[in-house]
Amino acid sequence: MAEAISVSGPIAGTDKTITFETGVLAGLANGAVTSRIGDTQVLVTATASNRPRDGASFFPLTVDIEERMYAVGRIPGSFFRREGRASDDAILTCRLIDRPLRPNFPSDYRHDTHIVGTILGADHVNPYDIVALNGASAALWLSGIPFECPIAGVRIAYSVDGEWIPFATHEESDAATFEMVVAGRQLDSGDIAVMMVEAGGTERAFEYYADGAPKVTEEVLASGLEASKQWIDDIIEMQKSLRRLVEEQSGPISLMKYVSSKDCSDEVLDRVREVAADRMREVMAIADKAEREAAQSETSSAVVDEVAEEFADLDDAKDQIREAVRSLSKEIVRERIVADGFRIDGRATDEVRPLSSVAGYLGRTAHGSGLFQRGETQVLNVTTLAMTRMEQIVDTLNPQDRRRFMHHYNFPPFSTGEAGFMRGPKRREIGHGALAGRAIFPVIPSKDDFPYAIRLVSDVLSSNGSTSMGSVCASSLSLMDAGVPIVDHVAGVAMGLVHADGKYVTLTDILGAEDAFGDMDFKVAGTEDAITALQLDTKIDGIPAEVLAQALSQARQARLQILEVMRAAIAEPRPDVGETAPKITSFEIPIDKIAEVIGPRGKVINSIQEETGADINVDDDGTVGTVSIGAANREVVAEAERQIRLIVNPPTPDVGTAYEGRVVNITKFGAFVNVLPGTDGLLHISKLGGKRRLNEVTEVLELGDVVSVIVEEIDPNGKISLSPADPTQVGGAEGDADGAGGAARAPRHARDRVRDNGTRRSRMSAAAVAAADGDASSAADANAASTSSPRGPAREDMSFSEHFERIARDVYGDLGPESEQSARGPGRRRGRR
């Protein structure tokens, strides 16, 4: 095995160390690096094909993250017990890596390039995404693939004390108000150019704000971006050191010879510019997207017909001409913005398209809904509320195993006026959905304040720029319509940038074409006074700090304008959840009371659910139990809660007081009657039937019967002895034991049991008989009841075994000497062998 080459260095301001190692694993890849922070380590490989992809008009870069459950010492929870499709966390990490890497390749490079990050270890302390991002850059820097320069990334968290924490752990991020991933590259001047930002508020951000923590504003964000440059620079220098060590040991790294690919030749582009420039200026001034695209397609076809004969010697002449028309369109759009300050649809650079908002668009059929439209971008969002057991179970390397809040984003082909296939969410949809969800997440109330699982679905119905930010606005409207007590409205806007002739022009609320033709995609979401999410991508070397500050300020003005329109639709959350939404309450109970609430085999909780119609869920975290109750109306929830609270803190029945109870269990020796929630008493068989002797309790009582009883006695162990409040209700009017109303003989099944068990059973105590019948709890009650002294009418004081023996003797006559022995007591017992 080859010897490892590695570099390590401390991370300034922390006690952490980052390590890059190469030379041992994956030797056949163009480049392979194992990066590590703490016990989180990722093997990242970089490989490229020898030939460019045929017909590719884009750089075919693919990033895959392979989560291995062995990294956290677990077997996958799927049916097949192996990893399946990539998790959302893995897909988001792929996008996080792809975005800052892509601009660092030559524009004419079209070879398939594949980055694979295999998670070898995840310590649940240090997130693996930043480790993988830096490892990907290092692997490319050693591979010889035409990667222009190394990049680096850092996660920073904004603490409640107003400080940025580098390479924040999971715990540090949870305790912060905001976290941000920043990636950048070194410029020739030595400065760091920001190339990618992914940021969002934390779950408890607004709780911390309410307690006095500083809010994350545009100025705070700018300070974080500036602070991140120090750590980015340090990690880039480590990658350069690793390459120097490799070259010292193995010689210079051989640079890959790639085939240059151009979308069109200079000759074709110049000719198309001569023929079509004036026509394309008219086309690109059409404001309506559908009309503009139709005119652009028609003009492109006409230019192809006019010019194709001049380049008949080219095999792909028509394709090159079409690409030339597209390049010309890009030139015209950018030139008009920079030189004239006007955009495709005629707006000024800081102007927002027409806005409209509707809350409750779907009426009663949905728990909550919101429709938001900005220009031709239209998004419908629907809120669904459910019991917390409907939380999403997450089986990934992330320490979070459940998600109570979910946001899903759908982008069907018809939203762009196209026909296409719909085969589940693609990476783009997962990424956009995660961004919009991240923007909304900080204002979602805590589980204690709002014990619901919350699912938002954003359906893009029409798209012409920034559907993810449209989803943020629609989600906010929908949540308020659903009665979810969010802190405030959240709005989002997408900003663009055009850099030409040394001039930077920031665009507010970009169109789809401006996104494609521009140099930056910058999305900002937040409330009126705090930012909740941010995403930045660039296609150029980087953005100067002052330009970024201008973009943030311009985005805030647009956000305030959008918030005003949203508040006109609905200013605050509705006072209660909708008519069709479940009414849910949640409260804590002692963990040792969970068994009593559930009951044996769920008997107690099922009984309450059947009686009230409520949906009840009991859970615990190892220290305290949580009961969640849901139903269609508040009265049902209140009744179920009342019954459960009575079980947890049961009232004590009073001796001599009459109660109306329900028969909940029947045994050979009596009936157990529920007199109060969670409190049962024994109504002994000897107290039933009046003067008539009963062979079975079921002669007068059945399960579920309601009967009035009086509490005769409560023994020191809390066992309750009952008697009928009205003997006529339980068979007392049917005659005496010797009359016609009495039972001359026991029922056949009773006689069979006595015959089968013989006199051995006649010597059993009441508790033993009950235990033999498989009812241990009844046995304990029976034993306590049989030894207690009742109050009220005098009765013969005898044990249950004597009572049982007397009945058997009446039916079968003399039971023999063993019966006499049993009468002498439990000592010196003899039995048949």
mmCIF file of N, CA, C and O in Angstrom, residues 26-79:
data_model
loop_
_atom_site.group_PDB
_atom_site.id
_atom_site.type_symbol
_atom_site.label_atom_id
_atom_site.label_comp_id
_atom_site.label_asym_id
_atom_site.label_seq_id
_atom_site.Cartn_x
_atom_site.Cartn_y
_atom_site.Cartn_z
ATOM 1 N N ALA A 26 -8.346 4.937 -3.578
ATOM 2 C CA ALA A 26 -8.870 5.254 -4.914
ATOM 3 C C ALA A 26 -7.770 5.735 -5.853
ATOM 4 O O ALA A 26 -7.850 6.811 -6.447
ATOM 5 N N GLY A 27 -6.745 4.909 -6.033
ATOM 6 C CA GLY A 27 -5.581 5.302 -6.816
ATOM 7 C C GLY A 27 -5.829 5.453 -8.295
ATOM 8 O O GLY A 27 -5.035 6.099 -8.988
ATOM 9 N N LEU A 28 -6.898 4.869 -8.838
ATOM 10 C CA LEU A 28 -7.151 4.959 -10.273
ATOM 11 C C LEU A 28 -7.971 6.176 -10.668
ATOM 12 O O LEU A 28 -8.142 6.447 -11.862
ATOM 13 N N ALA A 29 -8.520 6.889 -9.718
ATOM 14 C CA ALA A 29 -9.223 8.130 -10.032
ATOM 15 C C ALA A 29 -8.204 9.200 -10.421
ATOM 16 O O ALA A 29 -7.038 9.142 -10.030
ATOM 17 N N ASN A 30 -8.635 10.173 -11.193
ATOM 18 C CA ASN A 30 -7.721 11.263 -11.557
ATOM 19 C C ASN A 30 -7.206 11.980 -10.313
ATOM 20 O O ASN A 30 -6.038 12.372 -10.244
ATOM 21 N N GLY A 31 -8.081 12.166 -9.363
ATOM 22 C CA GLY A 31 -7.689 12.767 -8.094
ATOM 23 C C GLY A 31 -8.534 12.184 -6.981
ATOM 24 O O GLY A 31 -9.739 11.938 -7.168
ATOM 25 N N ALA A 32 -7.920 11.935 -5.802
ATOM 26 C CA ALA A 32 -8.654 11.380 -4.670
ATOM 27 C C ALA A 32 -8.077 11.960 -3.388
ATOM 28 O O ALA A 32 -6.869 11.888 -3.160
ATOM 29 N N VAL A 33 -8.947 12.512 -2.567
ATOM 30 C CA VAL A 33 -8.527 13.129 -1.309
ATOM 31 C C VAL A 33 -9.509 12.721 -0.218
ATOM 32 O O VAL A 33 -10.732 12.730 -0.436
ATOM 33 N N THR A 34 -8.968 12.378 0.942
ATOM 34 C CA THR A 34 -9.793 12.164 2.125
ATOM 35 C C THR A 34 -9.660 13.405 3.000
ATOM 36 O O THR A 34 -8.557 13.746 3.442
ATOM 37 N N SER A 35 -10.773 14.093 3.206
ATOM 38 C CA SER A 35 -10.767 15.297 4.047
ATOM 39 C C SER A 35 -11.448 14.977 5.362
ATOM 40 O O SER A 35 -12.366 14.143 5.418
ATOM 41 N N ARG A 36 -11.004 15.676 6.410
ATOM 42 C CA ARG A 36 -11.468 15.289 7.736
ATOM 43 C C ARG A 36 -11.483 16.481 8.687
ATOM 44 O O ARG A 36 -10.573 17.305 8.698
ATOM 45 N N ILE A 37 -12.554 16.566 9.468
ATOM 46 C CA ILE A 37 -12.636 17.453 10.624
ATOM 47 C C ILE A 37 -13.231 16.632 11.763
ATOM 48 O O ILE A 37 -14.318 16.063 11.611
ATOM 49 N N GLY A 38 -12.524 16.555 12.886
ATOM 50 C CA GLY A 38 -12.971 15.681 13.958
ATOM 51 C C GLY A 38 -12.997 14.252 13.473
ATOM 52 O O GLY A 38 -12.037 13.771 12.856
ATOM 53 N N ASP A 39 -14.092 13.555 13.726
ATOM 54 C CA ASP A 39 -14.249 12.181 13.241
ATOM 55 C C ASP A 39 -15.168 12.112 12.034
ATOM 56 O O ASP A 39 -15.615 11.023 11.654
ATOM 57 N N THR A 40 -15.460 13.238 11.441
ATOM 58 C CA THR A 40 -16.208 13.268 10.189
ATOM 59 C C THR A 40 -15.204 13.279 9.043
ATOM 60 O O THR A 40 -14.377 14.193 8.945
ATOM 61 N N GLN A 41 -15.257 12.258 8.190
ATOM 62 C CA GLN A 41 -14.304 12.173 7.092
ATOM 63 C C GLN A 41 -14.997 11.718 5.812
ATOM 64 O O GLN A 41 -15.906 10.886 5.837
ATOM 65 N N VAL A 42 -14.550 12.292 4.707
ATOM 66 C CA VAL A 42 -15.165 12.047 3.407
ATOM 67 C C VAL A 42 -14.066 11.761 2.389
ATOM 68 O O VAL A 42 -13.090 12.515 2.288
ATOM 69 N N LEU A 43 -14.238 10.661 1.641
ATOM 70 C CA LEU A 43 -13.370 10.371 0.509
ATOM 71 C C LEU A 43 -13.998 10.998 -0.729
ATOM 72 O O LEU A 43 -15.129 10.665 -1.098
ATOM 73 N N VAL A 44 -13.260 11.912 -1.375
ATOM 74 C CA VAL A 44 -13.778 12.585 -2.571
ATOM 75 C C VAL A 44 -12.884 12.249 -3.751
ATOM 76 O O VAL A 44 -11.657 12.390 -3.675
ATOM 77 N N THR A 45 -13.494 11.787 -4.825
ATOM 78 C CA THR A 45 -12.750 11.456 -6.042
ATOM 79 C C THR A 45 -13.201 12.359 -7.179
ATOM 80 O O THR A 45 -14.357 12.780 -7.245
ATOM 81 N N ALA A 46 -12.267 12.609 -8.106
ATOM 82 C CA ALA A 46 -12.556 13.415 -9.294
ATOM 83 C C ALA A 46 -12.051 12.662 -10.517
ATOM 84 O O ALA A 46 -10.879 12.274 -10.575
ATOM 85 N N THR A 47 -12.950 12.423 -11.456
ATOM 86 C CA THR A 47 -12.568 11.730 -12.693
ATOM 87 C C THR A 47 -13.188 12.457 -13.882
ATOM 88 O O THR A 47 -14.218 13.128 -13.751
ATOM 89 N N ALA A 48 -12.554 12.295 -15.044
ATOM 90 C CA ALA A 48 -13.047 12.945 -16.257
ATOM 91 C C ALA A 48 -12.863 12.013 -17.438
ATOM 92 O O ALA A 48 -11.931 11.199 -17.477
ATOM 93 N N SER A 49 -13.764 12.114 -18.405
ATOM 94 C CA SER A 49 -13.671 11.289 -19.604
ATOM 95 C C SER A 49 -12.580 11.835 -20.518
ATOM 96 O O SER A 49 -12.183 13.002 -20.422
ATOM 97 N N ASN A 50 -12.112 10.983 -21.439
ATOM 98 C CA ASN A 50 -11.037 11.382 -22.347
ATOM 99 C C ASN A 50 -11.523 12.213 -23.524
ATOM 100 O O ASN A 50 -10.727 12.882 -24.182
ATOM 101 N N ARG A 51 -12.818 12.141 -23.807
ATOM 102 C CA ARG A 51 -13.363 12.848 -24.960
ATOM 103 C C ARG A 51 -14.530 13.717 -24.500
ATOM 104 O O ARG A 51 -15.227 13.389 -23.538
ATOM 105 N N PRO A 52 -14.800 14.813 -25.175
ATOM 106 C CA PRO A 52 -15.955 15.640 -24.811
ATOM 107 C C PRO A 52 -17.255 14.916 -25.150
ATOM 108 O O PRO A 52 -17.284 14.028 -26.012
ATOM 109 N N ARG A 53 -18.296 15.276 -24.470
ATOM 110 C CA ARG A 53 -19.605 14.685 -24.766
ATOM 111 C C ARG A 53 -20.114 15.241 -26.093
ATOM 112 O O ARG A 53 -20.111 16.456 -26.329
ATOM 113 N N ASP A 54 -20.568 14.350 -26.946
ATOM 114 C CA ASP A 54 -21.047 14.754 -28.258
ATOM 115 C C ASP A 54 -22.277 15.657 -28.124
ATOM 116 O O ASP A 54 -23.249 15.322 -27.437
ATOM 117 N N GLY A 55 -22.229 16.788 -28.811
ATOM 118 C CA GLY A 55 -23.386 17.679 -28.865
ATOM 119 C C GLY A 55 -23.669 18.445 -27.599
ATOM 120 O O GLY A 55 -24.718 19.094 -27.491
ATOM 121 N N ALA A 56 -22.771 18.388 -26.624
ATOM 122 C CA ALA A 56 -23.034 19.074 -25.355
ATOM 123 C C ALA A 56 -22.887 20.580 -25.530
ATOM 124 O O ALA A 56 -21.856 21.063 -26.002
ATOM 125 N N SER A 57 -23.916 21.319 -25.139
ATOM 126 C CA SER A 57 -23.854 22.784 -25.195
ATOM 127 C C SER A 57 -23.646 23.368 -23.802
ATOM 128 O O SER A 57 -23.836 24.561 -23.593
ATOM 129 N N PHE A 58 -23.264 22.517 -22.860
ATOM 130 C CA PHE A 58 -23.038 22.935 -21.483
ATOM 131 C C PHE A 58 -21.926 22.065 -20.905
ATOM 132 O O PHE A 58 -21.541 21.045 -21.499
ATOM 133 N N PHE A 59 -21.420 22.441 -19.766
ATOM 134 C CA PHE A 59 -20.375 21.668 -19.110
ATOM 135 C C PHE A 59 -21.027 20.518 -18.331
ATOM 136 O O PHE A 59 -21.741 20.753 -17.350
ATOM 137 N N PRO A 60 -20.801 19.258 -18.709
ATOM 138 C CA PRO A 60 -21.462 18.122 -18.045
ATOM 139 C C PRO A 60 -20.753 17.704 -16.743
ATOM 140 O O PRO A 60 -20.091 16.664 -16.671
ATOM 141 N N LEU A 61 -20.918 18.512 -15.725
ATOM 142 C CA LEU A 61 -20.361 18.208 -14.405
ATOM 143 C C LEU A 61 -21.430 17.531 -13.559
ATOM 144 O O LEU A 61 -22.573 18.004 -13.478
ATOM 145 N N THR A 62 -21.061 16.413 -12.920
ATOM 146 C CA THR A 62 -21.974 15.695 -12.047
ATOM 147 C C THR A 62 -21.320 15.513 -10.680
ATOM 148 O O THR A 62 -20.161 15.106 -10.604
ATOM 149 N N VAL A 63 -22.066 15.820 -9.635
ATOM 150 C CA VAL A 63 -21.599 15.625 -8.267
ATOM 151 C C VAL A 63 -22.546 14.660 -7.577
ATOM 152 O O VAL A 63 -23.767 14.852 -7.589
ATOM 153 N N ASP A 64 -21.991 13.618 -6.986
ATOM 154 C CA ASP A 64 -22.786 12.647 -6.229
ATOM 155 C C ASP A 64 -22.217 12.521 -4.826
ATOM 156 O O ASP A 64 -20.988 12.474 -4.642
ATOM 157 N N ILE A 65 -23.114 12.431 -3.853
ATOM 158 C CA ILE A 65 -22.724 12.170 -2.473
ATOM 159 C C ILE A 65 -23.297 10.819 -2.069
ATOM 160 O O ILE A 65 -24.505 10.588 -2.177
ATOM 161 N N GLU A 66 -22.421 9.927 -1.641
ATOM 162 C CA GLU A 66 -22.815 8.586 -1.237
ATOM 163 C C GLU A 66 -22.806 8.504 0.295
ATOM 164 O O GLU A 66 -21.750 8.445 0.922
ATOM 165 N N GLU A 67 -24.001 8.536 0.880
ATOM 166 C CA GLU A 67 -24.111 8.380 2.334
ATOM 167 C C GLU A 67 -24.029 6.898 2.684
ATOM 168 O O GLU A 67 -24.831 6.096 2.197
ATOM 169 N N ARG A 68 -23.088 6.534 3.489
ATOM 170 C CA ARG A 68 -22.947 5.153 3.949
ATOM 171 C C ARG A 68 -23.373 5.095 5.415
ATOM 172 O O ARG A 68 -22.800 5.780 6.264
ATOM 173 N N MET A 69 -24.385 4.267 5.699
ATOM 174 C CA MET A 69 -24.908 4.225 7.059
ATOM 175 C C MET A 69 -23.895 3.667 8.048
ATOM 176 O O MET A 69 -23.994 3.896 9.252
ATOM 177 N N TYR A 70 -22.891 2.932 7.537
ATOM 178 C CA TYR A 70 -21.849 2.469 8.459
ATOM 179 C C TYR A 70 -21.083 3.644 9.052
ATOM 180 O O TYR A 70 -20.402 3.505 10.064
ATOM 181 N N ALA A 71 -21.187 4.809 8.413
ATOM 182 C CA ALA A 71 -20.477 5.987 8.902
ATOM 183 C C ALA A 71 -20.953 6.412 10.284
ATOM 184 O O ALA A 71 -20.234 7.109 11.008
ATOM 185 N N VAL A 72 -22.185 6.017 10.637
ATOM 186 C CA VAL A 72 -22.699 6.315 11.977
ATOM 187 C C VAL A 72 -23.038 5.028 12.729
ATOM 188 O O VAL A 72 -23.766 5.044 13.718
ATOM 189 N N GLY A 73 -22.512 3.896 12.228
ATOM 190 C CA GLY A 73 -22.713 2.637 12.933
ATOM 191 C C GLY A 73 -24.133 2.132 12.910
ATOM 192 O O GLY A 73 -24.600 1.539 13.888
ATOM 193 N N ARG A 74 -24.831 2.337 11.770
ATOM 194 C CA ARG A 74 -26.219 1.880 11.677
ATOM 195 C C ARG A 74 -26.411 1.034 10.430
ATOM 196 O O ARG A 74 -25.697 1.193 9.436
ATOM 197 N N ILE A 75 -27.392 0.144 10.496
ATOM 198 C CA ILE A 75 -27.851 -0.593 9.325
ATOM 199 C C ILE A 75 -29.013 0.188 8.726
ATOM 200 O O ILE A 75 -29.882 0.656 9.465
ATOM 201 N N PRO A 76 -29.069 0.372 7.420
ATOM 202 C CA PRO A 76 -30.165 1.156 6.828
ATOM 203 C C PRO A 76 -31.523 0.629 7.225
ATOM 204 O O PRO A 76 -31.739 -0.585 7.372
ATOM 205 N N GLY A 77 -32.473 1.542 7.406
ATOM 206 C CA GLY A 77 -33.801 1.157 7.867
ATOM 207 C C GLY A 77 -34.739 0.709 6.772
ATOM 208 O O GLY A 77 -35.877 0.375 7.050
ATOM 209 N N SER A 78 -34.291 0.681 5.522
ATOM 210 C CA SER A 78 -35.164 0.286 4.432
ATOM 211 C C SER A 78 -35.408 -1.212 4.445
ATOM 212 O O SER A 78 -34.735 -1.969 5.148
ATOM 213 N N PHE A 79 -36.376 -1.638 3.635
ATOM 214 C CA PHE A 79 -36.715 -3.061 3.559
ATOM 215 C C PHE A 79 -35.518 -3.886 3.116
ATOM 216 O O PHE A 79 -35.290 -4.994 3.602
#
